[in-house]
């Protein structure tokens, strides 16, 4: 039986806030993959991208995902690009129910526009266009990784957490 819940999905779909709400409701530890990467690197995610490049970030992400996948009974928030690498999906699947959070394009753009600086991949002159293009290419990866899909539009993090608990009750 898989004992972790891994949240995946595009930037701005609420993985962190929902993960925190979910871990509180379940009494489980919350782990953010990006936080592990930043701690190990001793610098922020944008600094890793600018100093070392995206490929180095992705290698660190792979190691961090493999490590958190070994844990039991935790809620994991993955960076928005984690499921683009099949190895990460395989690692997560071993012990995690994978829940994809989705939101409409407009809501994502509105949410990420509050923190573009913290997201190097969104450093573009036309934010909406950039988000639309990334979403389009990533959608198949998100859908194929997901055990469950939860639409977050118009919901508070605690409401999304309740929807996730409903989905995974039989699994965990
Ligand atoms: C990324 C998403 C970010 C972070 C990095 C790359 C992506 O995480 O891992 O900037 O490729 O979508 P969030 O989804 O938590 O913003």
Short mmCIF file of N, CA and C and ligand atoms in Angstrom, two decimals:
data_model
loop_
_atom_site.label_atom_id
_atom_site.label_comp_id
_atom_site.label_asym_id
_atom_site.label_seq_id
_atom_site.Cartn_x
_atom_site.Cartn_y
_atom_site.Cartn_z
N UNK A 1 0.85 -1.20 0.00
CA UNK A 1 0.00 0.00 0.00
C UNK A 1 0.89 1.26 0.00
N UNK A 2 0.55 2.22 -0.84
CA UNK A 2 1.37 3.42 -0.94
C UNK A 2 1.01 4.38 0.21
N UNK A 3 2.02 4.83 0.95
CA UNK A 3 1.70 5.59 2.15
C UNK A 3 1.92 7.10 2.02
N UNK A 4 2.50 7.53 0.91
CA UNK A 4 2.71 8.98 0.72
C UNK A 4 1.69 9.55 -0.26
N UNK A 5 1.51 10.85 -0.19
CA UNK A 5 0.73 11.54 -1.22
C UNK A 5 1.68 12.55 -1.88
N UNK A 6 1.85 12.43 -3.19
CA UNK A 6 2.71 13.36 -3.93
C UNK A 6 1.85 14.28 -4.77
N UNK A 7 2.04 15.57 -4.58
CA UNK A 7 1.29 16.55 -5.37
C UNK A 7 2.14 17.00 -6.55
N UNK A 8 1.58 16.91 -7.73
CA UNK A 8 2.26 17.37 -8.93
C UNK A 8 1.35 18.35 -9.66
N UNK A 9 1.93 19.07 -10.61
CA UNK A 9 1.12 20.01 -11.38
C UNK A 9 1.90 21.26 -11.71
N UNK A 10 1.33 22.06 -12.55
CA UNK A 10 2.00 23.25 -13.06
C UNK A 10 2.25 24.25 -11.92
N UNK A 11 3.24 25.10 -12.13
CA UNK A 11 3.49 26.20 -11.19
C UNK A 11 2.19 26.98 -10.96
N UNK A 12 1.95 27.35 -9.73
CA UNK A 12 0.77 28.16 -9.44
C UNK A 12 -0.52 27.39 -9.27
N UNK A 13 -0.46 26.07 -9.24
CA UNK A 13 -1.70 25.31 -9.02
C UNK A 13 -1.93 25.05 -7.53
N UNK A 14 -1.02 25.56 -6.69
CA UNK A 14 -1.27 25.51 -5.25
C UNK A 14 -0.68 24.31 -4.53
N UNK A 15 0.37 23.70 -5.13
CA UNK A 15 0.92 22.49 -4.52
C UNK A 15 1.43 22.73 -3.10
N UNK A 16 2.06 23.89 -2.87
CA UNK A 16 2.61 24.15 -1.55
C UNK A 16 1.51 24.43 -0.52
N UNK A 17 0.60 25.32 -0.86
CA UNK A 17 -0.45 25.66 0.13
C UNK A 17 -1.38 24.48 0.37
N UNK A 18 -1.69 23.75 -0.68
CA UNK A 18 -2.55 22.56 -0.52
C UNK A 18 -1.79 21.48 0.26
N UNK A 19 -0.52 21.31 -0.04
CA UNK A 19 0.28 20.31 0.66
C UNK A 19 0.35 20.58 2.15
N UNK A 20 0.51 21.85 2.49
CA UNK A 20 0.54 22.21 3.91
C UNK A 20 -0.79 21.91 4.57
N UNK A 21 -1.88 22.30 3.91
CA UNK A 21 -3.22 22.06 4.46
C UNK A 21 -3.48 20.56 4.60
N UNK A 22 -3.05 19.82 3.61
CA UNK A 22 -3.27 18.37 3.60
C UNK A 22 -2.47 17.70 4.72
N UNK A 23 -1.22 18.10 4.87
CA UNK A 23 -0.39 17.47 5.90
C UNK A 23 -0.94 17.80 7.28
N UNK A 24 -1.48 18.99 7.43
CA UNK A 24 -2.07 19.37 8.73
C UNK A 24 -3.29 18.48 9.02
N UNK A 25 -4.13 18.31 8.02
CA UNK A 25 -5.34 17.49 8.22
C UNK A 25 -4.98 16.03 8.51
N UNK A 26 -3.94 15.53 7.86
CA UNK A 26 -3.59 14.12 8.01
C UNK A 26 -2.63 13.88 9.18
N UNK A 27 -2.06 14.98 9.70
CA UNK A 27 -1.04 14.83 10.75
C UNK A 27 0.25 14.25 10.20
N UNK A 28 0.49 14.49 8.93
CA UNK A 28 1.71 13.96 8.28
C UNK A 28 2.73 15.08 8.05
N UNK A 29 3.96 14.68 7.88
CA UNK A 29 5.02 15.65 7.59
C UNK A 29 4.89 16.14 6.15
N UNK A 30 5.12 17.43 5.94
CA UNK A 30 5.09 18.02 4.61
C UNK A 30 6.51 18.20 4.10
N UNK A 31 6.77 17.73 2.91
CA UNK A 31 8.11 17.86 2.32
C UNK A 31 8.00 18.51 0.95
N UNK A 32 8.77 19.57 0.76
CA UNK A 32 8.77 20.23 -0.54
C UNK A 32 10.09 19.91 -1.25
N UNK A 33 9.99 19.31 -2.42
CA UNK A 33 11.19 18.88 -3.13
C UNK A 33 12.11 20.08 -3.42
N UNK A 34 11.52 21.20 -3.83
CA UNK A 34 12.34 22.38 -4.13
C UNK A 34 13.11 22.87 -2.90
N UNK A 35 12.49 22.73 -1.72
CA UNK A 35 13.16 23.18 -0.49
C UNK A 35 14.38 22.31 -0.21
N UNK A 36 14.25 21.01 -0.48
CA UNK A 36 15.40 20.11 -0.28
C UNK A 36 16.54 20.50 -1.22
N UNK A 37 16.16 20.75 -2.48
CA UNK A 37 17.18 21.10 -3.49
C UNK A 37 17.91 22.39 -3.07
N UNK A 38 17.12 23.38 -2.67
CA UNK A 38 17.71 24.68 -2.29
C UNK A 38 18.62 24.52 -1.07
N UNK A 39 18.18 23.69 -0.13
CA UNK A 39 18.99 23.48 1.08
C UNK A 39 20.31 22.79 0.72
N UNK A 40 20.21 21.76 -0.11
CA UNK A 40 21.43 21.03 -0.49
C UNK A 40 22.39 21.91 -1.28
N UNK A 41 21.83 22.77 -2.13
CA UNK A 41 22.68 23.63 -2.97
C UNK A 41 23.20 24.84 -2.19
N UNK A 42 22.51 25.15 -1.10
CA UNK A 42 22.88 26.34 -0.33
C UNK A 42 22.53 27.62 -1.05
N UNK A 43 21.55 27.52 -1.98
CA UNK A 43 21.10 28.72 -2.68
C UNK A 43 19.69 28.51 -3.19
N UNK A 44 19.09 29.59 -3.65
CA UNK A 44 17.69 29.53 -4.08
C UNK A 44 17.57 28.83 -5.44
N UNK A 45 16.35 28.45 -5.79
CA UNK A 45 16.12 27.81 -7.10
C UNK A 45 16.53 28.75 -8.25
N UNK A 46 16.13 30.03 -8.23
CA UNK A 46 16.58 30.91 -9.32
C UNK A 46 18.11 31.01 -9.40
N UNK A 47 18.78 30.99 -8.24
CA UNK A 47 20.25 31.04 -8.26
C UNK A 47 20.84 29.77 -8.87
N UNK A 48 20.24 28.61 -8.57
CA UNK A 48 20.74 27.36 -9.17
C UNK A 48 20.60 27.45 -10.70
N UNK A 49 19.42 27.92 -11.16
CA UNK A 49 19.21 28.05 -12.61
C UNK A 49 20.25 28.99 -13.23
N UNK A 50 20.47 30.14 -12.58
CA UNK A 50 21.35 31.13 -13.22
C UNK A 50 22.83 30.76 -13.08
N UNK A 51 23.23 30.18 -11.93
CA UNK A 51 24.65 29.84 -11.73
C UNK A 51 25.04 28.53 -12.42
N UNK A 52 24.15 27.53 -12.32
CA UNK A 52 24.53 26.16 -12.70
C UNK A 52 23.75 25.63 -13.90
N UNK A 53 22.63 26.28 -14.22
CA UNK A 53 21.83 25.84 -15.38
C UNK A 53 20.71 24.89 -15.01
N UNK A 54 19.75 24.80 -15.91
CA UNK A 54 18.58 23.96 -15.64
C UNK A 54 18.95 22.48 -15.53
N UNK A 55 19.92 22.02 -16.35
CA UNK A 55 20.27 20.59 -16.33
C UNK A 55 20.76 20.18 -14.94
N UNK A 56 21.56 21.04 -14.32
CA UNK A 56 22.04 20.73 -12.97
C UNK A 56 20.87 20.70 -12.00
N UNK A 57 19.96 21.67 -12.14
CA UNK A 57 18.76 21.67 -11.29
C UNK A 57 18.01 20.36 -11.44
N UNK A 58 17.83 19.90 -12.68
CA UNK A 58 17.05 18.67 -12.91
C UNK A 58 17.74 17.45 -12.30
N UNK A 59 19.07 17.42 -12.34
CA UNK A 59 19.80 16.31 -11.69
C UNK A 59 19.56 16.33 -10.18
N UNK A 60 19.63 17.52 -9.61
CA UNK A 60 19.40 17.65 -8.16
C UNK A 60 17.98 17.27 -7.82
N UNK A 61 17.06 17.65 -8.71
CA UNK A 61 15.64 17.32 -8.50
C UNK A 61 15.44 15.80 -8.51
N UNK A 62 16.12 15.14 -9.45
CA UNK A 62 15.99 13.68 -9.55
C UNK A 62 16.46 13.00 -8.27
N UNK A 63 17.59 13.48 -7.75
CA UNK A 63 18.12 12.90 -6.51
C UNK A 63 17.17 13.16 -5.34
N UNK A 64 16.65 14.39 -5.28
CA UNK A 64 15.75 14.75 -4.17
C UNK A 64 14.45 13.95 -4.24
N UNK A 65 13.92 13.76 -5.44
CA UNK A 65 12.69 12.98 -5.60
C UNK A 65 12.95 11.52 -5.20
N UNK A 66 14.09 10.98 -5.62
CA UNK A 66 14.43 9.59 -5.25
C UNK A 66 14.52 9.47 -3.73
N UNK A 67 15.10 10.46 -3.09
CA UNK A 67 15.26 10.40 -1.62
C UNK A 67 13.92 10.50 -0.90
N UNK A 68 13.10 11.46 -1.29
CA UNK A 68 11.81 11.61 -0.57
C UNK A 68 10.89 10.42 -0.86
N UNK A 69 11.09 9.79 -2.00
CA UNK A 69 10.24 8.64 -2.35
C UNK A 69 10.47 7.46 -1.41
N UNK A 70 11.58 7.47 -0.70
CA UNK A 70 11.88 6.39 0.25
C UNK A 70 11.10 6.55 1.55
N UNK A 71 10.54 7.73 1.75
CA UNK A 71 9.90 7.99 3.05
C UNK A 71 8.53 7.33 3.12
N UNK A 72 7.97 7.33 4.32
CA UNK A 72 6.64 6.75 4.52
C UNK A 72 5.73 7.76 5.22
N UNK A 73 4.48 7.81 4.78
CA UNK A 73 3.48 8.62 5.46
C UNK A 73 3.74 10.11 5.39
N UNK A 74 4.25 10.58 4.27
CA UNK A 74 4.50 12.02 4.13
C UNK A 74 3.70 12.61 2.96
N UNK A 75 3.54 13.92 2.99
CA UNK A 75 2.94 14.64 1.86
C UNK A 75 4.09 15.34 1.14
N UNK A 76 4.20 15.08 -0.15
CA UNK A 76 5.33 15.61 -0.94
C UNK A 76 4.80 16.60 -1.98
N UNK A 77 5.39 17.78 -2.01
CA UNK A 77 5.07 18.72 -3.09
C UNK A 77 6.22 18.73 -4.08
N UNK A 78 5.94 18.38 -5.32
CA UNK A 78 6.98 18.33 -6.35
C UNK A 78 6.99 19.62 -7.15
N UNK A 79 8.15 20.02 -7.63
CA UNK A 79 8.22 21.16 -8.54
C UNK A 79 7.45 20.85 -9.82
N UNK A 80 7.01 21.90 -10.49
CA UNK A 80 6.13 21.74 -11.64
C UNK A 80 6.72 20.95 -12.80
N UNK A 81 8.06 20.79 -12.83
CA UNK A 81 8.67 20.07 -13.94
C UNK A 81 9.10 18.66 -13.58
N UNK A 82 8.86 18.26 -12.34
CA UNK A 82 9.41 16.97 -11.87
C UNK A 82 8.92 15.79 -12.70
N UNK A 83 7.64 15.80 -13.08
CA UNK A 83 7.11 14.61 -13.76
C UNK A 83 7.47 14.55 -15.26
N UNK A 84 8.25 15.54 -15.73
CA UNK A 84 8.69 15.49 -17.12
C UNK A 84 9.72 14.37 -17.31
N UNK A 85 10.35 13.97 -16.21
CA UNK A 85 11.34 12.89 -16.27
C UNK A 85 10.70 11.60 -15.73
N UNK A 86 10.60 10.61 -16.59
CA UNK A 86 9.94 9.35 -16.21
C UNK A 86 10.56 8.72 -14.97
N UNK A 87 11.86 8.93 -14.81
CA UNK A 87 12.54 8.33 -13.65
C UNK A 87 11.92 8.87 -12.35
N UNK A 88 11.56 10.14 -12.36
CA UNK A 88 10.93 10.72 -11.16
C UNK A 88 9.56 10.11 -10.92
N UNK A 89 8.82 9.89 -11.99
CA UNK A 89 7.48 9.30 -11.85
C UNK A 89 7.60 7.88 -11.30
N UNK A 90 8.58 7.14 -11.82
CA UNK A 90 8.79 5.77 -11.34
C UNK A 90 9.16 5.79 -9.86
N UNK A 91 10.06 6.70 -9.47
CA UNK A 91 10.46 6.81 -8.06
C UNK A 91 9.24 7.09 -7.19
N UNK A 92 8.46 8.08 -7.59
CA UNK A 92 7.30 8.50 -6.78
C UNK A 92 6.27 7.38 -6.67
N UNK A 93 6.02 6.70 -7.78
CA UNK A 93 4.96 5.68 -7.82
C UNK A 93 5.16 4.56 -6.81
N UNK A 94 6.42 4.29 -6.49
CA UNK A 94 6.69 3.14 -5.60
C UNK A 94 5.93 3.27 -4.30
N UNK A 95 5.88 4.49 -3.75
CA UNK A 95 5.28 4.60 -2.42
C UNK A 95 4.35 5.79 -2.28
N UNK A 96 3.95 6.40 -3.41
CA UNK A 96 3.10 7.60 -3.32
C UNK A 96 1.90 7.49 -4.25
N UNK A 97 0.77 7.94 -3.75
CA UNK A 97 -0.37 8.20 -4.62
C UNK A 97 -0.09 9.56 -5.25
N UNK A 98 -0.14 9.64 -6.56
CA UNK A 98 0.22 10.89 -7.24
C UNK A 98 -1.05 11.66 -7.60
N UNK A 99 -1.15 12.86 -7.06
CA UNK A 99 -2.34 13.69 -7.28
C UNK A 99 -1.94 14.92 -8.09
N UNK A 100 -2.58 15.07 -9.24
CA UNK A 100 -2.34 16.23 -10.10
C UNK A 100 -3.31 17.35 -9.74
N UNK A 101 -2.75 18.52 -9.43
CA UNK A 101 -3.59 19.70 -9.20
C UNK A 101 -3.65 20.50 -10.49
N UNK A 102 -4.85 20.90 -10.86
CA UNK A 102 -5.01 21.71 -12.08
C UNK A 102 -5.74 23.01 -11.75
N UNK A 103 -5.58 23.97 -12.65
CA UNK A 103 -6.30 25.25 -12.54
C UNK A 103 -6.39 25.82 -13.95
N UNK A 104 -7.39 26.65 -14.22
CA UNK A 104 -7.49 27.25 -15.55
C UNK A 104 -6.31 28.19 -15.82
N UNK A 105 -5.99 28.35 -17.09
CA UNK A 105 -4.86 29.20 -17.50
C UNK A 105 -4.89 30.57 -16.82
N UNK A 106 -6.06 31.22 -16.82
CA UNK A 106 -6.16 32.59 -16.28
C UNK A 106 -5.79 32.60 -14.79
N UNK A 107 -6.24 31.56 -14.07
CA UNK A 107 -5.95 31.51 -12.64
C UNK A 107 -4.46 31.27 -12.40
N UNK A 108 -3.87 30.42 -13.22
CA UNK A 108 -2.43 30.15 -13.08
C UNK A 108 -1.64 31.44 -13.34
N UNK A 109 -2.01 32.13 -14.42
CA UNK A 109 -1.28 33.36 -14.77
C UNK A 109 -1.39 34.37 -13.64
N UNK A 110 -2.61 34.48 -13.10
CA UNK A 110 -2.82 35.43 -12.00
C UNK A 110 -1.96 35.05 -10.78
N UNK A 111 -1.93 33.76 -10.46
CA UNK A 111 -1.17 33.32 -9.28
C UNK A 111 0.34 33.47 -9.47
N UNK A 112 0.86 33.02 -10.64
CA UNK A 112 2.31 33.06 -10.81
C UNK A 112 2.82 34.49 -11.02
N UNK A 113 1.93 35.37 -11.48
CA UNK A 113 2.39 36.75 -11.72
C UNK A 113 2.81 37.42 -10.40
N UNK A 114 2.35 36.87 -9.28
CA UNK A 114 2.75 37.42 -7.97
C UNK A 114 4.19 37.05 -7.62
N UNK A 115 4.72 35.99 -8.26
CA UNK A 115 6.10 35.58 -7.94
C UNK A 115 6.82 35.05 -9.17
N UNK A 116 6.95 35.91 -10.16
CA UNK A 116 7.66 35.52 -11.38
C UNK A 116 9.16 35.38 -11.10
N UNK A 117 9.69 36.25 -10.22
CA UNK A 117 11.13 36.23 -9.95
C UNK A 117 11.59 34.91 -9.34
N UNK A 118 10.70 34.26 -8.62
CA UNK A 118 11.07 32.99 -7.99
C UNK A 118 10.96 31.82 -8.94
N UNK A 119 10.53 32.09 -10.18
CA UNK A 119 10.31 30.99 -11.14
C UNK A 119 11.04 31.28 -12.45
N UNK A 120 12.28 30.82 -12.53
CA UNK A 120 13.11 31.17 -13.70
C UNK A 120 12.51 30.80 -15.04
N UNK A 121 11.71 29.76 -15.09
CA UNK A 121 11.14 29.36 -16.39
C UNK A 121 10.07 30.33 -16.88
N UNK A 122 9.62 31.20 -16.00
CA UNK A 122 8.56 32.13 -16.40
C UNK A 122 9.11 33.53 -16.69
N UNK A 123 10.41 33.61 -16.82
CA UNK A 123 11.05 34.87 -17.13
C UNK A 123 10.85 35.16 -18.63
N UNK A 124 9.67 35.67 -18.98
CA UNK A 124 9.34 35.90 -20.39
C UNK A 124 8.57 37.20 -20.52
N UNK A 125 8.66 37.82 -21.70
CA UNK A 125 7.99 39.12 -21.86
C UNK A 125 6.47 38.94 -21.85
N UNK A 126 5.99 37.85 -22.43
CA UNK A 126 4.54 37.61 -22.43
C UNK A 126 4.25 36.40 -21.54
N UNK A 127 3.88 36.70 -20.31
CA UNK A 127 3.71 35.63 -19.31
C UNK A 127 2.62 34.65 -19.70
N UNK A 128 1.48 35.18 -20.15
CA UNK A 128 0.36 34.29 -20.49
C UNK A 128 0.73 33.33 -21.62
N UNK A 129 1.42 33.87 -22.61
CA UNK A 129 1.85 33.07 -23.76
C UNK A 129 2.80 31.96 -23.30
N UNK A 130 3.72 32.34 -22.43
CA UNK A 130 4.71 31.38 -21.91
C UNK A 130 4.01 30.25 -21.13
N UNK A 131 3.09 30.64 -20.26
CA UNK A 131 2.37 29.64 -19.45
C UNK A 131 1.57 28.72 -20.37
N UNK A 132 0.89 29.29 -21.35
CA UNK A 132 0.06 28.49 -22.26
C UNK A 132 0.91 27.45 -23.01
N UNK A 133 2.08 27.91 -23.47
CA UNK A 133 2.95 27.01 -24.23
C UNK A 133 3.50 25.88 -23.36
N UNK A 134 3.94 26.25 -22.15
CA UNK A 134 4.47 25.22 -21.24
C UNK A 134 3.37 24.23 -20.85
N UNK A 135 2.19 24.76 -20.57
CA UNK A 135 1.06 23.89 -20.20
C UNK A 135 0.74 22.90 -21.32
N UNK A 136 0.75 23.41 -22.52
CA UNK A 136 0.41 22.58 -23.68
C UNK A 136 1.40 21.40 -23.82
N UNK A 137 2.69 21.71 -23.68
CA UNK A 137 3.67 20.63 -23.86
C UNK A 137 3.72 19.69 -22.64
N UNK A 138 3.36 20.22 -21.49
CA UNK A 138 3.48 19.40 -20.28
C UNK A 138 2.25 18.56 -19.96
N UNK A 139 1.12 18.97 -20.49
CA UNK A 139 -0.15 18.33 -20.12
C UNK A 139 -0.11 16.79 -20.23
N UNK A 140 0.45 16.22 -21.32
CA UNK A 140 0.47 14.76 -21.40
C UNK A 140 1.28 14.11 -20.28
N UNK A 141 2.36 14.77 -19.87
CA UNK A 141 3.19 14.22 -18.80
C UNK A 141 2.43 14.26 -17.47
N UNK A 142 1.76 15.38 -17.22
CA UNK A 142 0.99 15.49 -15.97
C UNK A 142 -0.08 14.41 -15.91
N UNK A 143 -0.82 14.28 -17.01
CA UNK A 143 -1.94 13.34 -17.01
C UNK A 143 -1.47 11.89 -16.90
N UNK A 144 -0.36 11.59 -17.56
CA UNK A 144 0.06 10.19 -17.49
C UNK A 144 0.66 9.84 -16.13
N UNK A 145 1.18 10.85 -15.41
CA UNK A 145 1.75 10.57 -14.07
C UNK A 145 0.66 10.41 -13.01
N UNK A 146 -0.49 11.03 -13.24
CA UNK A 146 -1.48 11.19 -12.16
C UNK A 146 -2.33 9.95 -11.88
N UNK A 147 -2.47 9.64 -10.60
CA UNK A 147 -3.48 8.65 -10.19
C UNK A 147 -4.84 9.35 -10.09
N UNK A 148 -4.81 10.58 -9.61
CA UNK A 148 -6.04 11.37 -9.47
C UNK A 148 -5.78 12.79 -9.95
N UNK A 149 -6.83 13.42 -10.47
CA UNK A 149 -6.73 14.81 -10.90
C UNK A 149 -7.72 15.63 -10.08
N UNK A 150 -7.24 16.70 -9.46
CA UNK A 150 -8.13 17.54 -8.66
C UNK A 150 -8.07 18.97 -9.20
N UNK A 151 -9.24 19.47 -9.60
CA UNK A 151 -9.35 20.83 -10.12
C UNK A 151 -9.45 21.79 -8.94
N UNK A 152 -8.50 22.71 -8.85
CA UNK A 152 -8.43 23.60 -7.68
C UNK A 152 -9.18 24.91 -7.90
N UNK A 153 -9.77 25.11 -9.08
CA UNK A 153 -10.29 26.45 -9.40
C UNK A 153 -11.37 26.88 -8.42
N UNK A 154 -11.17 28.06 -7.89
CA UNK A 154 -12.14 28.67 -6.97
C UNK A 154 -12.16 28.04 -5.58
N UNK A 155 -11.25 27.10 -5.31
CA UNK A 155 -11.27 26.43 -4.00
C UNK A 155 -10.15 26.94 -3.10
N UNK A 156 -10.43 26.94 -1.80
CA UNK A 156 -9.40 27.24 -0.80
C UNK A 156 -8.52 26.00 -0.65
N UNK A 157 -7.27 26.18 -0.21
CA UNK A 157 -6.39 25.03 -0.01
C UNK A 157 -7.01 23.93 0.87
N UNK A 158 -7.74 24.32 1.90
CA UNK A 158 -8.32 23.29 2.78
C UNK A 158 -9.41 22.50 2.04
N UNK A 159 -10.12 23.17 1.13
CA UNK A 159 -11.15 22.47 0.35
C UNK A 159 -10.49 21.49 -0.64
N UNK A 160 -9.38 21.91 -1.23
CA UNK A 160 -8.67 21.02 -2.14
C UNK A 160 -8.14 19.82 -1.34
N UNK A 161 -7.62 20.11 -0.14
CA UNK A 161 -7.11 19.02 0.71
C UNK A 161 -8.22 18.02 1.00
N UNK A 162 -9.42 18.51 1.29
CA UNK A 162 -10.55 17.59 1.55
C UNK A 162 -10.85 16.74 0.32
N UNK A 163 -10.80 17.37 -0.86
CA UNK A 163 -11.08 16.63 -2.10
C UNK A 163 -10.03 15.54 -2.31
N UNK A 164 -8.78 15.85 -1.97
CA UNK A 164 -7.70 14.86 -2.12
C UNK A 164 -7.92 13.71 -1.14
N UNK A 165 -8.29 14.05 0.08
CA UNK A 165 -8.52 12.99 1.09
C UNK A 165 -9.64 12.07 0.61
N UNK A 166 -10.69 12.65 0.03
CA UNK A 166 -11.77 11.81 -0.52
C UNK A 166 -11.23 10.84 -1.58
N UNK A 167 -10.37 11.36 -2.45
CA UNK A 167 -9.83 10.53 -3.53
C UNK A 167 -8.98 9.38 -3.01
N UNK A 168 -8.12 9.69 -2.04
CA UNK A 168 -7.09 8.71 -1.69
C UNK A 168 -7.44 7.84 -0.48
N UNK A 169 -8.60 8.09 0.10
CA UNK A 169 -8.97 7.36 1.32
C UNK A 169 -8.78 5.85 1.18
N UNK A 170 -9.19 5.34 0.05
CA UNK A 170 -9.09 3.88 -0.12
C UNK A 170 -7.66 3.41 -0.30
N UNK A 171 -6.79 4.35 -0.71
CA UNK A 171 -5.43 3.93 -1.07
C UNK A 171 -4.46 3.93 0.11
N UNK A 172 -4.65 4.90 1.05
CA UNK A 172 -3.60 5.10 2.07
C UNK A 172 -3.93 4.41 3.38
C1 LIG B 1 9.58 24.39 -12.17
C2 LIG B 1 8.73 24.65 -11.13
C3 LIG B 1 9.20 25.22 -9.87
C4 LIG B 1 10.67 24.87 -9.64
C5 LIG B 1 11.50 25.27 -10.82
C6 LIG B 1 11.06 24.57 -12.09
C7 LIG B 1 9.01 23.83 -13.43
O1 LIG B 1 8.42 24.72 -8.78
O2 LIG B 1 10.82 23.50 -9.40
O3 LIG B 1 11.41 26.66 -10.96
O4 LIG B 1 9.76 23.31 -14.26
O5 LIG B 1 7.76 23.91 -13.59
P1 LIG B 1 6.88 25.17 -8.49
O6 LIG B 1 6.02 24.34 -9.39
O7 LIG B 1 6.70 24.81 -7.06
O8 LIG B 1 6.79 26.63 -8.75
#
